[in-house]
Every structure is written in structure tokens, then in C-alpha cells.
Coordinates of C-alpha atoms in Angstrom, one line a residue:
M1 CA 96.6 7.2 129.8
A2 CA 94.3 9.0 132.3
S3 CA 95.0 12.5 131.3
S4 CA 94.1 11.8 127.6
G5 CA 90.4 11.1 128.4
S6 CA 90.3 7.4 128.5
R7 CA 88.7 5.7 131.6
P8 CA 90.5 2.3 132.0
L9 CA 89.6 2.0 135.7
E10 CA 85.9 2.6 135.3
G11 CA 84.0 0.5 137.9
K12 CA 87.2 0.3 140.2
V13 CA 87.3 1.6 143.7
A14 CA 90.4 3.2 145.1
L15 CA 91.6 4.8 148.3
V16 CA 94.5 7.2 148.6
T17 CA 95.7 8.1 152.1
G18 CA 97.2 11.5 152.7
A19 CA 95.8 13.0 149.6
S20 CA 94.9 16.6 150.3
R21 CA 98.0 17.7 148.7
G22 CA 101.3 16.9 147.0
I23 CA 101.9 13.4 145.6
G24 CA 98.9 11.8 147.3
K25 CA 96.6 14.4 145.6
G26 CA 98.4 13.9 142.3
I27 CA 97.8 10.0 142.4
A28 CA 94.2 10.5 143.5
I29 CA 93.4 12.9 140.6
E30 CA 94.8 10.5 138.0
L31 CA 93.0 7.5 139.5
A32 CA 89.7 9.4 139.4
V33 CA 90.3 10.8 135.9
A34 CA 91.0 7.2 134.8
G35 CA 87.5 6.3 136.0
A36 CA 88.0 4.8 139.5
T37 CA 85.8 6.0 142.4
T38 CA 88.5 7.5 144.5
Y39 CA 88.3 8.0 148.3
I40 CA 90.8 10.2 149.7
T41 CA 91.9 10.8 153.4
G42 CA 93.5 13.7 155.1
R43 CA 93.3 15.9 158.2
T44 CA 92.6 19.3 156.5
V45 CA 89.0 19.3 155.3
K46 CA 88.6 22.8 154.1
P47 CA 91.2 25.4 152.9
Q48 CA 92.9 27.3 155.6
P49 CA 93.8 31.1 155.4
G50 CA 96.6 31.6 152.8
S51 CA 96.3 28.0 151.5
A52 CA 94.0 26.2 149.1
V53 CA 95.4 22.7 150.2
S54 CA 92.5 20.6 151.5
L55 CA 90.4 17.5 150.9
T56 CA 87.6 19.7 149.6
E57 CA 89.9 21.4 147.1
A58 CA 91.3 18.0 145.9
V59 CA 87.7 16.6 145.3
E60 CA 86.7 19.7 143.5
E61 CA 89.7 19.4 141.2
M62 CA 88.9 15.8 140.5
A63 CA 85.4 16.7 139.6
W64 CA 86.5 19.5 137.3
L65 CA 88.6 17.0 135.5
G66 CA 85.7 14.6 135.1
G67 CA 86.6 12.2 138.0
K68 CA 84.8 11.2 141.1
G69 CA 86.4 11.8 144.5
I70 CA 85.1 11.3 147.9
A71 CA 86.7 13.1 150.9
M72 CA 87.0 11.2 154.2
P73 CA 88.6 13.1 157.0
C74 CA 91.0 10.9 158.9
D75 CA 93.9 11.1 161.3
H76 CA 95.9 8.1 160.5
T77 CA 97.3 7.9 164.1
D78 CA 93.7 7.0 165.1
D79 CA 93.0 3.3 164.4
D80 CA 89.3 3.7 165.0
A81 CA 89.1 6.5 162.4
V82 CA 91.0 4.4 159.9
Q83 CA 88.7 1.5 160.6
S84 CA 85.7 3.8 159.9
V85 CA 87.2 4.6 156.4
F86 CA 87.4 0.9 155.5
D87 CA 83.9 0.2 157.0
R88 CA 82.4 3.0 154.8
I89 CA 84.1 1.7 151.6
A90 CA 83.0 -1.9 152.4
A91 CA 79.4 -0.7 153.1
E92 CA 79.2 1.5 149.9
H93 CA 80.9 -0.9 147.5
D94 CA 81.8 -4.2 149.2
R95 CA 85.2 -4.0 147.5
L96 CA 88.5 -2.1 147.3
D97 CA 90.6 -2.5 144.1
I98 CA 93.4 -0.1 144.8
L99 CA 95.0 1.2 148.0
V100 CA 97.8 3.9 147.9
N101 CA 99.5 4.4 151.2
N102 CA 100.9 8.0 151.1
A103 CA 100.0 9.5 154.5
T104 CA 103.0 11.1 156.2
A105 CA 103.6 13.4 159.2
M106 CA 104.3 16.5 157.2
D107 CA 105.1 19.0 159.9
D108 CA 107.8 17.0 161.8
Y109 CA 109.0 15.6 158.4
H110 CA 109.9 19.0 157.1
D111 CA 111.2 20.4 160.5
S112 CA 113.8 17.6 160.6
I113 CA 115.3 18.2 157.1
G114 CA 119.0 19.0 157.3
K115 CA 119.2 18.6 161.1
P116 CA 121.6 16.1 162.7
F117 CA 119.6 13.1 164.2
W118 CA 121.1 13.8 167.7
L119 CA 119.5 17.2 167.7
L120 CA 116.0 15.9 166.9
S121 CA 113.3 15.3 169.5
P122 CA 112.4 11.5 169.8
S123 CA 108.9 12.7 168.9
V124 CA 110.1 13.3 165.4
W125 CA 111.0 9.7 165.0
D126 CA 107.8 8.7 166.6
S127 CA 105.6 10.7 164.3
T128 CA 107.5 9.8 161.1
M129 CA 107.2 6.1 161.9
N130 CA 103.6 6.3 163.1
V131 CA 102.2 8.2 160.1
G132 CA 104.3 6.9 157.2
L133 CA 105.1 3.4 158.3
R134 CA 102.6 2.2 160.9
S135 CA 99.8 3.9 159.1
A136 CA 100.7 2.0 155.9
F137 CA 100.7 -1.3 157.9
I138 CA 97.4 -0.6 159.4
A139 CA 95.7 0.5 156.1
T140 CA 97.2 -2.5 154.3
Q141 CA 96.0 -4.8 157.0
K142 CA 92.4 -3.3 156.7
A143 CA 92.5 -3.6 152.9
A144 CA 93.8 -7.2 152.8
P145 CA 90.6 -9.0 153.8
L146 CA 88.5 -7.1 151.3
M147 CA 91.0 -7.8 148.4
V148 CA 91.6 -11.4 149.4
A149 CA 87.7 -12.0 149.5
Q150 CA 87.2 -10.4 146.0
G151 CA 90.1 -12.3 144.5
G152 CA 92.6 -9.6 143.8
G153 CA 93.8 -6.0 144.3
L154 CA 96.7 -3.5 144.1
I155 CA 98.5 -1.9 147.0
V156 CA 101.1 0.9 146.3
N157 CA 103.3 2.3 148.9
V158 CA 104.8 5.7 148.2
S159 CA 108.5 5.4 149.0
S160 CA 111.6 7.1 147.6
I161 CA 115.4 6.6 146.9
G162 CA 115.6 7.6 150.6
S163 CA 115.1 4.0 151.3
K164 CA 118.5 3.3 149.9
E165 CA 120.3 6.6 150.0
Y166 CA 120.7 9.3 152.6
L167 CA 117.9 11.8 151.9
L168 CA 116.5 14.6 154.0
S169 CA 117.0 13.0 157.5
V170 CA 117.6 9.9 159.4
P171 CA 114.0 9.3 160.4
Y172 CA 112.8 9.9 156.8
G173 CA 115.3 7.4 155.3
S174 CA 114.7 4.9 158.0
C175 CA 110.9 5.1 157.5
K176 CA 111.3 4.7 153.7
A177 CA 113.6 1.7 154.1
A178 CA 111.2 0.0 156.4
L179 CA 108.3 0.8 154.0
D180 CA 110.0 -1.0 151.2
K181 CA 110.6 -4.0 153.5
L182 CA 106.8 -3.9 154.4
T183 CA 106.1 -3.9 150.6
H184 CA 108.4 -6.9 150.1
D185 CA 107.0 -9.0 153.0
T186 CA 103.3 -8.2 152.6
A187 CA 103.7 -9.0 148.9
I188 CA 105.0 -12.5 149.8
E189 CA 101.9 -13.2 151.9
L190 CA 99.4 -11.6 149.5
T191 CA 100.7 -12.7 146.1
P192 CA 99.1 -16.1 146.4
H193 CA 95.7 -14.3 146.7
N194 CA 96.3 -12.3 143.6
V195 CA 96.9 -9.0 145.6
M196 CA 99.9 -7.2 144.1
V197 CA 102.0 -4.9 146.5
T198 CA 104.7 -2.6 145.3
S199 CA 106.4 0.6 146.1
I200 CA 106.9 3.6 143.9
W201 CA 109.8 6.0 143.9
P202 CA 108.8 9.4 142.6
G203 CA 111.8 11.7 141.8
L204 CA 112.1 15.3 142.7
V205 CA 108.5 16.5 142.8
M206 CA 107.1 20.0 142.6
T207 CA 105.0 19.8 145.8
E208 CA 103.7 22.9 147.8
P209 CA 106.4 22.4 150.6
L210 CA 109.2 22.1 148.1
L211 CA 108.3 25.4 146.5
L212 CA 108.4 27.1 149.8
V213 CA 112.1 26.2 150.3
A214 CA 113.2 26.5 146.7
E215 CA 115.4 29.5 145.6
K216 CA 114.3 31.7 142.8
K217 CA 117.3 32.7 140.6
P218 CA 117.7 36.0 138.8
D219 CA 116.6 34.5 135.5
G220 CA 113.4 33.2 137.0
R221 CA 114.4 29.5 137.4
M222 CA 113.7 27.7 140.6
E223 CA 116.5 25.8 142.2
L224 CA 116.8 23.5 145.2
M225 CA 120.3 22.7 146.5
G226 CA 121.6 23.8 143.1
V227 CA 119.3 21.5 141.2
D228 CA 117.3 23.1 138.4
L229 CA 113.7 22.4 139.1
R230 CA 112.7 22.4 135.4
V231 CA 113.5 18.7 135.6
A232 CA 111.2 18.1 138.6
E233 CA 108.1 16.0 138.3
T234 CA 104.6 17.2 138.8
A235 CA 102.7 15.4 141.5
R236 CA 100.3 13.9 138.8
F237 CA 103.3 12.1 137.2
S238 CA 103.2 9.7 140.1
G239 CA 99.6 9.3 139.4
L240 CA 100.2 8.3 135.8
A241 CA 102.7 5.7 137.0
V242 CA 100.1 4.2 139.5
V243 CA 97.4 4.1 136.6
A244 CA 100.0 2.4 134.4
I245 CA 100.6 -0.4 137.0
A246 CA 96.8 -0.7 137.7
T247 CA 96.0 -1.2 134.1
D248 CA 98.9 -3.5 133.2
P249 CA 97.6 -6.9 132.2
N250 CA 100.4 -8.6 134.2
P251 CA 101.2 -6.4 137.2
M252 CA 102.3 -9.3 139.4
R253 CA 105.8 -9.2 137.9
Y254 CA 106.3 -6.1 140.1
A255 CA 105.2 -7.8 143.3
G256 CA 107.4 -6.8 146.3
Q257 CA 109.6 -4.4 144.3
P258 CA 110.2 -0.7 144.4
L259 CA 109.5 1.0 141.0
I260 CA 110.9 4.3 139.8
C261 CA 108.1 6.4 138.3
A262 CA 110.4 7.9 135.6
E263 CA 111.4 4.4 134.5
L264 CA 107.8 3.4 134.3
A265 CA 107.3 6.4 132.0
H266 CA 109.8 5.1 129.6
Q267 CA 108.4 1.6 129.8
Y268 CA 104.8 2.5 129.3
G269 CA 105.3 5.5 127.0
F270 CA 103.7 8.3 129.1
A271 CA 105.2 11.8 129.9
D272 CA 104.6 14.4 132.5
L273 CA 101.6 16.8 132.0
D274 CA 103.6 19.3 130.2
G275 CA 105.1 16.7 127.8
N276 CA 108.5 16.7 129.5
M277 CA 110.2 13.4 130.5
P278 CA 111.7 13.7 134.0
P279 CA 115.1 12.0 134.5
V280 CA 115.5 8.6 136.2
V281 CA 116.9 9.1 139.7
R282 CA 118.3 6.0 141.4
T283 CA 120.9 7.5 143.7
N284 CA 122.1 10.8 145.2
A285 CA 124.9 10.8 142.6
D286 CA 122.2 11.3 139.9
V287 CA 121.2 14.4 141.8
F288 CA 124.6 15.9 142.4
A289 CA 126.7 14.9 139.4
G290 CA 127.8 18.0 137.5
L291 CA 127.0 20.5 140.2
D292 CA 129.8 22.9 141.2
D293 CA 128.8 22.9 144.9
I294 CA 127.4 19.9 146.7
P295 CA 125.3 20.6 149.8
P296 CA 127.7 20.4 152.8
L297 CA 125.6 17.6 154.5
Y298 CA 126.4 15.4 151.5
A299 CA 129.9 16.6 150.6
G300 CA 131.9 14.1 152.8
L301 CA 130.2 11.2 151.0
Y302 CA 130.0 12.5 147.5
K303 CA 132.4 15.4 146.7
A304 CA 135.5 13.2 145.7
P305 CA 133.8 11.0 143.1
L306 CA 131.6 13.8 141.7
A307 CA 134.3 16.5 141.5
A308 CA 135.0 15.7 137.9
G309 CA 131.5 14.8 137.0
Q310 CA 132.6 11.1 136.5
V311 CA 129.4 9.3 137.7
A312 CA 128.2 6.8 135.3
G313 CA 124.4 7.0 134.4
S314 CA 123.9 10.4 136.2
K315 CA 121.1 12.3 134.7
L316 CA 119.8 15.0 137.0
G317 CA 122.5 17.6 137.9
I318 CA 123.3 18.2 134.2
R319 CA 122.3 20.5 131.4
L320 CA 118.8 20.6 129.9
V321 CA 118.1 20.5 126.1
R322 CA 115.0 20.7 124.1
D323 CA 114.0 18.0 121.5
A324 CA 112.6 18.6 118.2
A325 CA 109.1 19.0 119.8
G326 CA 110.4 21.7 122.1
K327 CA 110.2 19.3 125.2
L328 CA 112.8 19.4 127.9
R329 CA 115.2 16.4 128.0
T330 CA 118.4 15.8 130.1
A331 CA 121.7 15.7 128.1
A332 CA 124.7 13.5 128.8
L333 CA 127.6 14.9 130.8
E334 CA 130.2 16.4 128.5

């Protein structure tokens, strides 16, 4: 895999939107380390006071790890700016092999978490759909002619279980559901041209915003809504999943489908950077099973079936064990 020093994507050209931090940055790093010339977009060009999050910092990290990253400042609400990104890639390479749509409206997205939808400003809905759904459509629309002309390509939309389950807020879940539908329908039209479109579902990911709202326990552990963050994924775990798809000899079998990153890890045989294997999360039940207290927002939906921990296949809200090699694994409910 990419982190082991191999470069299976040498000669490929990739674009990751919204890659100055978090999952987008993690994916971009792994693509670059795997050999792809990786363009990244975002609005924060240089680090701001109190934060190292920026396109510049992301490109420097790629270079330190032996990859090639190219920063392209871009506001994905500006169609002309987006067009300029694709124009530059076409001018410099005349091809685009991999597009990862990750751009989101982070500020409004986090401000809406845990708030009833009727208390949200309509602007929250608009920004979530504009940068997250519309931005993915526009980028896919710009990438398609290049990929069709060159005879193939890969488009990955970063979605989540929020497309099926209640997660974070109504605008967030609605956006992810629509994003998976965009994946399905664009795949139907692009598959005949050997362009594969899929969605990935990262699990609980240790991103910068998540750490800001997590709670530090007396024993030093970090928790979020009662969930032990030792089972969380690094942002680069999603990148390993994308590299696995991009190097698969027959990726078309995934066309139009959402793929869970942790399931791909089991299938392809990779682990997270620290060697841990994050749990497979398909539903909220996987998150809350085994917890004494379910967050109030979810309690009406899940408390009855979860009270006794009787949820088949639940893997996240349960105890951790270490295997013979000392790596964390999730244990079955007792």
C-alpha cells in the first residue's frame, strides 16, 4: 500500500477537493505517497494564527513523505474558480485519472450539529448543499469530459452512514443521501465510458474539528458521545481505501455503490497507520450498542433495542482488546 513505500499510482494525476485538512487531506497524502501527482483545493492557503491547517501545510507534508502535491486555492461556490482548476490540470497534463469530491461547508456544518432543523437558518441548508452536493456535481461535470476522452478514470465521493442514518443534522444527512444518489446516477452514465464512480463511507475519523469537541477522561482517553476514540480512524485511513480502489484491477464492480472504508481494509488487507483495524460501522446501532447512556437526540429511536446490548453485528460501542501483536481490536458483546 501507499504507506509502505510502493508507488502504484506513478504517472497518474489526481484532484482532491477540500483537502487542506481532515479526510480530504488524508486522502490527498496517500494518493501522493502512492505516486500520483495530486492537486488539492481549499480556501485556506497559509496557516492562520493558532492553526497549522492550510493547503501549504498539506503540500509540505506530502513532500516530506515523498509525494508531489500542488495547491490550488479555490472556493467551490465559485464556478469560474472551479473551471480554472480543471483548465490548469488539462493544460499541464491533458488528463485527470482520479477525482475525489470532499469539499464541504465546514463552518455551517459544525454549527448545525445537535440543533433541531426548525431552529437552523435556511442559509445552513444552502451552504451545506452548495458545498458538499452542488460542488461535487460541478467537479464531476468538469472531470467527465477529460476522463471520457482519455478512456477511463475514477471518481470518489466522500459520503457517510449519514446518507442512511440520522447523523449530526438534517442538512448533513440530506446532503449525504443526495450525494450517494449522485454517485449512483453519474455511474450509470459514465460506466459505458470506463469511468468508475463510487462513494466511500469513512467511520469515526480523528479530524481537527472532532478533537475540539471530544471530551478528555481522567485516564487520558478521549471520548465523543460516550464512544472511546481509540477506535477512531485516522484521516489517512480513508486515503488507503481510495488507493486500494484506484489500484484494483477490476474496480468497476463497485460502480455506483457506497463502500465502507473499514470493510475495504478487511478486503484488501490494509490497516490504519498505527496498525489498528477500525471497526466496520454500518448504522448508528453499531455506534451506540453497549453504551450506558445514549445521546438524548437519539434516545427515542435507539434506547429500547439497545438497552440490553442486543444488536446483532454491533462493533463500535463495545470493549477493546489487544491482539497478539498488541494492536487494538474490537471484541464481541458479552
